[in-house]
């Protein structure tokens, strides 16, 4: 009888261990995610919706939304009171503000124009808004048959490494790269005169010296007057006169950020996850510019465009 009682106790203990071990979700703490934005525009809403829909499963997220109107001390106090496990920040100002508030809470960010943000702290990663040069040149082939002379305006202080990469990739894809250096604002007009030579297309890359709000009008005018199509940086560039630009699916940006956040919630360090390029590519076309440049755009390319300006 003593022997049977001992066996019974062992069986009960084993049963308890099995029950507890097979139900980790019930014992697991909910991941508290602070979602910070400073806009209610549609792109932001889509990026938030995509993030929340994708961040699900065993992590059991608890979302707290904070709309940052101003960098106020009350908002800073809210972060401390909420004590989130992770911050999802949308936009440049919001991300910079979040970085100022904490150096320990992981920050996943997107809709950021300045990619240097991702290098400023060890607790931030996310999805950039620019596409890799490999992707850019692969898409060039959908519009232009190589070989073509592709110019890139750039400031060496910002993009020397990018141009080295572009040299390799352009050759691999059958294009000839024509790098044009612009080190000061005064050099830009002279650099744009190069478009009157043997340049077939001008590819814009993120560069504060050559491709910004301040230079857009001058660059677009030179592109149009020399009949050299400009591949822009965003939908707005296409609307203003670029031939086309690779663009983003805002909902998928959010989903991509959620996949990164789930890795962090599962124990991965932020340092181990580099900021990613958008995984889903869409594009916007300006057919009026195509007509003015005597270019034919296939019906399939037009059909699959995110937006068409005409």
Coordinates of C-alpha atoms in Angstrom, one line a residue:
X1 CA 0.0 0.0 0.0
X2 CA 2.9 2.3 0.8
X3 CA 4.4 1.5 -2.6
X4 CA 1.1 2.4 -4.4
X5 CA 0.8 5.7 -2.6
X6 CA 4.3 6.6 -3.6
X7 CA 3.6 5.9 -7.2
X8 CA 0.4 7.9 -7.0
X9 CA 2.2 10.9 -5.7
X10 CA 4.8 10.7 -8.5
X11 CA 2.0 10.5 -11.1
X12 CA 0.2 13.5 -9.7
X13 CA 3.4 15.5 -9.7
X14 CA 4.2 14.5 -13.3
X15 CA 0.6 15.5 -14.3
X16 CA 1.0 18.9 -12.8
X17 CA 4.3 19.5 -14.6
X18 CA 2.8 18.4 -17.9
X19 CA -0.2 20.7 -17.5
X20 CA 1.9 23.7 -16.6
X21 CA 4.5 23.1 -19.2
X22 CA 1.9 22.7 -22.0
X23 CA 0.2 26.0 -21.3
X24 CA 2.9 28.7 -21.6
X25 CA 0.5 31.3 -23.1
X26 CA -1.5 31.5 -19.9
X27 CA 1.5 32.1 -17.8
X28 CA 3.2 34.4 -20.3
X29 CA 3.2 38.1 -19.6
X30 CA 1.6 40.2 -22.3
X31 CA 4.0 42.3 -24.4
X32 CA 3.2 45.9 -23.9
X33 CA 3.8 47.9 -27.1
X34 CA 3.6 51.7 -27.1
X35 CA 2.6 53.0 -30.6
X36 CA 3.7 56.6 -31.1
X37 CA 2.8 58.8 -34.1
X38 CA 2.3 62.5 -34.8
X39 CA -0.1 62.2 -37.7
X40 CA -3.5 60.8 -38.5
X41 CA -2.9 60.8 -42.2
X42 CA -3.8 57.6 -44.2
X43 CA -0.2 56.3 -44.6
X44 CA 0.3 56.4 -40.8
X45 CA -3.0 54.7 -40.2
X46 CA -2.2 51.9 -42.6
X47 CA 1.3 51.4 -41.1
X48 CA -0.3 51.1 -37.6
X49 CA -3.0 48.8 -38.8
X50 CA -0.5 46.5 -40.5
X51 CA 1.7 46.4 -37.4
X52 CA -1.2 45.5 -35.1
X53 CA -2.6 42.9 -37.4
X54 CA 0.8 41.2 -37.8
X55 CA 1.9 41.4 -34.2
X56 CA -0.2 38.6 -32.9
X57 CA 0.2 35.0 -31.6
X58 CA 1.9 33.8 -28.5
X59 CA 3.3 37.2 -27.6
X60 CA -0.2 38.4 -26.6
X61 CA 0.5 42.1 -27.3
X62 CA -1.1 45.0 -25.4
X63 CA -1.2 48.1 -27.5
X64 CA -1.1 51.7 -26.1
X65 CA -1.5 54.5 -28.6
X66 CA 0.1 57.9 -28.0
X67 CA -0.3 60.8 -30.5
X68 CA 2.7 63.1 -30.1
X69 CA 1.5 66.6 -30.8
X70 CA 4.4 68.3 -29.1
X71 CA 7.5 67.2 -27.3
X72 CA 6.0 67.8 -24.0
X73 CA 7.1 66.7 -20.5
X74 CA 3.7 65.2 -20.0
X75 CA 4.2 62.8 -22.9
X76 CA 7.6 61.8 -21.4
X77 CA 5.9 61.0 -18.1
X78 CA 3.4 58.9 -20.0
X79 CA 6.2 56.7 -21.3
X80 CA 7.5 56.1 -17.8
X81 CA 4.0 55.4 -16.5
X82 CA 3.2 53.0 -19.3
X83 CA 6.6 51.3 -19.0
X84 CA 6.4 49.5 -22.4
X85 CA 8.4 46.5 -23.4
X86 CA 8.7 47.9 -26.9
X87 CA 8.0 51.2 -28.8
X88 CA 6.7 51.4 -32.4
X89 CA 7.5 54.9 -33.7
X90 CA 6.3 56.4 -36.9
X91 CA 8.1 59.4 -38.6
X92 CA 11.3 61.3 -38.1
X93 CA 10.3 63.6 -35.3
X94 CA 8.5 60.9 -33.3
X95 CA 11.4 58.5 -33.6
X96 CA 13.9 61.1 -32.6
X97 CA 11.8 62.1 -29.6
X98 CA 11.4 58.5 -28.5
X99 CA 15.2 58.0 -28.7
X100 CA 15.6 61.0 -26.4
X101 CA 13.3 59.5 -23.8
X102 CA 15.0 56.1 -23.5
X103 CA 18.1 54.3 -24.4
X104 CA 17.0 50.9 -23.1
X105 CA 13.5 50.2 -24.4
X106 CA 13.7 48.7 -28.0
X107 CA 12.4 51.0 -30.7
X108 CA 11.1 49.8 -34.0
X109 CA 10.6 52.6 -36.5
X110 CA 9.4 53.3 -40.0
X111 CA 8.3 56.3 -42.2
X112 CA 11.7 57.8 -41.4
X113 CA 13.3 59.8 -44.1
X114 CA 16.7 60.2 -42.4
X115 CA 18.3 56.8 -42.4
X116 CA 21.1 58.0 -40.1
X117 CA 18.6 57.7 -37.3
X118 CA 19.1 53.9 -37.3
X119 CA 22.8 54.4 -36.6
X120 CA 22.4 56.8 -33.6
X121 CA 21.5 54.4 -30.9
X122 CA 21.8 50.7 -30.0
X123 CA 18.1 50.4 -29.1
X124 CA 16.6 51.2 -32.5
X125 CA 15.9 49.3 -35.7
X126 CA 13.0 49.2 -38.2
X127 CA 12.2 49.6 -41.9
X128 CA 13.8 52.3 -44.0
X129 CA 12.0 54.1 -46.8
X130 CA 14.6 53.7 -49.5
X131 CA 15.2 50.6 -51.7
X132 CA 18.5 48.9 -52.2
X133 CA 20.5 49.9 -55.2
X134 CA 20.2 46.3 -56.5
X135 CA 16.4 46.7 -56.5
X136 CA 16.7 50.1 -58.2
X137 CA 18.8 48.9 -61.1
X138 CA 16.6 45.8 -61.5
X139 CA 13.6 48.0 -61.9
X140 CA 15.5 50.3 -64.4
X141 CA 15.6 47.3 -66.7
X142 CA 11.8 47.2 -66.8
X143 CA 11.8 50.7 -68.3
X144 CA 15.1 51.0 -70.1
X145 CA 16.9 48.4 -72.2
X146 CA 20.6 48.3 -71.3
X147 CA 23.2 49.5 -72.1
X148 CA 22.2 53.0 -70.9
X149 CA 24.2 55.7 -69.3
X150 CA 22.8 56.2 -65.8
X151 CA 23.8 59.4 -63.9
X152 CA 23.7 59.8 -60.1
X153 CA 24.2 63.2 -58.5
X154 CA 25.9 62.7 -55.1
X155 CA 27.9 64.3 -52.3
X156 CA 30.9 62.1 -51.5
X157 CA 30.7 63.1 -47.8
X158 CA 27.3 61.3 -47.6
X159 CA 27.3 58.7 -50.4
X160 CA 30.8 57.7 -51.4
X161 CA 30.2 54.1 -50.2
X162 CA 26.8 54.0 -52.0
X163 CA 28.4 55.0 -55.3
X164 CA 31.0 52.3 -55.0
X165 CA 28.2 49.8 -54.6
X166 CA 26.3 51.3 -57.5
X167 CA 29.4 50.9 -59.7
X168 CA 29.4 47.2 -59.1
X169 CA 25.6 46.7 -59.4
X170 CA 25.2 48.8 -62.5
X171 CA 27.8 46.8 -64.3
X172 CA 26.2 43.6 -63.2
X173 CA 22.8 44.8 -64.6
X174 CA 24.3 46.0 -67.9
X175 CA 24.3 49.7 -67.3
X176 CA 27.1 52.3 -67.3
X177 CA 27.2 54.5 -64.2
X178 CA 28.0 58.1 -64.5
X179 CA 28.7 59.5 -61.0
X180 CA 28.4 63.3 -60.8
X181 CA 30.0 64.9 -57.7
X182 CA 28.2 67.8 -56.0
X183 CA 30.0 69.0 -52.8
X184 CA 28.3 72.4 -52.4
X185 CA 25.0 73.9 -53.4
X186 CA 26.8 76.2 -55.8
X187 CA 28.1 73.2 -57.8
X188 CA 24.6 71.8 -58.5
X189 CA 23.8 74.0 -61.6
X190 CA 27.1 73.0 -63.2
X191 CA 26.5 69.3 -62.4
X192 CA 23.1 69.4 -64.0
X193 CA 24.7 70.8 -67.2
X194 CA 26.1 67.3 -67.6
X195 CA 22.7 66.1 -68.5
X196 CA 23.1 67.8 -71.9
X197 CA 25.9 65.3 -72.8
X198 CA 25.5 61.5 -73.1
X199 CA 23.2 60.8 -70.1
X200 CA 20.2 58.6 -70.8
X201 CA 18.6 58.6 -67.3
X202 CA 19.1 60.3 -64.0
X203 CA 18.7 58.1 -60.9
X204 CA 18.0 59.9 -57.6
X205 CA 19.4 58.4 -54.4
X206 CA 18.8 59.9 -50.9
X207 CA 21.3 62.8 -50.7
X208 CA 20.8 66.0 -48.8
X209 CA 23.0 68.0 -51.1
X210 CA 21.5 67.0 -54.4
X211 CA 18.0 65.6 -53.8
X212 CA 16.0 67.6 -51.3
X213 CA 13.0 69.9 -51.0
X214 CA 15.4 72.8 -51.8
X215 CA 16.9 71.2 -55.0
X216 CA 13.8 69.4 -56.4
X217 CA 12.6 72.2 -58.7
X218 CA 16.1 72.8 -60.2
X219 CA 16.7 69.1 -60.7
X220 CA 13.2 68.5 -62.3
X221 CA 13.6 71.4 -64.6
X222 CA 17.0 70.2 -65.8
X223 CA 15.6 66.7 -66.3
X224 CA 12.7 68.0 -68.4
X225 CA 14.6 70.5 -70.5
X226 CA 17.3 68.0 -71.4
X227 CA 14.8 65.2 -71.9
X228 CA 16.6 63.0 -69.4
X229 CA 14.1 61.0 -67.4
X230 CA 14.4 61.3 -63.6
X231 CA 13.8 58.3 -61.4
X232 CA 12.5 60.0 -58.3
X233 CA 12.6 59.2 -54.6
X234 CA 8.8 59.1 -53.8
X235 CA 5.3 59.6 -55.2
X236 CA 5.6 63.3 -54.7
X237 CA 8.6 63.5 -57.0
X238 CA 6.6 61.7 -59.7
X239 CA 3.7 64.0 -59.3
X240 CA 6.1 66.9 -59.7
X241 CA 7.7 65.6 -62.9
X242 CA 9.9 62.5 -62.3
X243 CA 9.2 59.6 -64.7
X244 CA 8.6 57.0 -62.0
X245 CA 9.6 56.2 -58.5
X246 CA 9.6 53.0 -56.5
X247 CA 7.1 53.3 -53.7
X248 CA 5.9 51.6 -50.6
X249 CA 2.9 49.6 -49.4
X250 CA 2.3 51.3 -46.1
X251 CA 0.3 48.5 -44.5
X252 CA 3.2 46.1 -45.4
X253 CA 5.7 48.5 -43.9
X254 CA 3.8 48.0 -40.6
X255 CA 3.7 44.2 -41.0
X256 CA 7.4 44.1 -41.7
X257 CA 8.0 46.2 -38.5
X258 CA 5.8 43.8 -36.6
X259 CA 7.9 40.8 -37.8
X260 CA 11.0 42.6 -36.5
X261 CA 9.2 43.4 -33.2
X262 CA 8.2 39.8 -32.7
X263 CA 11.9 38.8 -33.0
X264 CA 12.8 41.2 -30.3
X265 CA 9.9 40.1 -28.1
X266 CA 11.1 36.5 -28.5
X267 CA 14.6 37.5 -27.2
X268 CA 16.6 38.8 -30.1
X269 CA 18.8 41.8 -29.4
X270 CA 18.1 45.0 -31.3
X271 CA 21.8 45.2 -32.2
X272 CA 21.5 41.9 -34.1
X273 CA 18.7 43.3 -36.3
X274 CA 19.8 45.8 -38.9
X275 CA 17.3 48.3 -40.4
X276 CA 15.7 46.7 -43.4
X277 CA 14.7 48.0 -46.9
X278 CA 11.0 47.6 -47.7
X279 CA 10.3 44.0 -48.8
X280 CA 7.3 44.9 -51.0
X281 CA 7.9 47.1 -54.0
X282 CA 5.3 49.2 -55.6
X283 CA 5.7 52.1 -58.1
X284 CA 4.2 55.3 -59.4
X285 CA 4.4 56.5 -63.0
X286 CA 3.9 59.9 -64.7
X287 CA 2.6 59.2 -68.2
X288 CA 2.7 62.8 -69.2
X289 CA 6.4 62.9 -68.6
X290 CA 6.8 59.6 -70.5
X291 CA 5.0 61.1 -73.5
X292 CA 7.1 64.3 -73.4
X293 CA 10.2 62.1 -73.3
X294 CA 8.9 60.0 -76.3
X295 CA 8.8 56.9 -74.1
X296 CA 6.4 54.0 -74.4
X297 CA 5.2 52.4 -71.2
X298 CA 3.7 48.9 -71.6
X299 CA 0.1 48.4 -70.6
X300 CA 1.1 45.7 -68.1
X301 CA 3.5 48.2 -66.3
X302 CA 0.7 50.8 -66.2
X303 CA -1.9 48.3 -65.0
X304 CA 0.2 47.2 -62.0
X305 CA 1.3 50.7 -61.0
X306 CA 0.3 52.0 -57.5
X307 CA -0.6 55.4 -59.0
X308 CA -0.5 56.9 -62.4
X309 CA -0.2 60.7 -62.9
X310 CA -1.3 61.9 -66.4

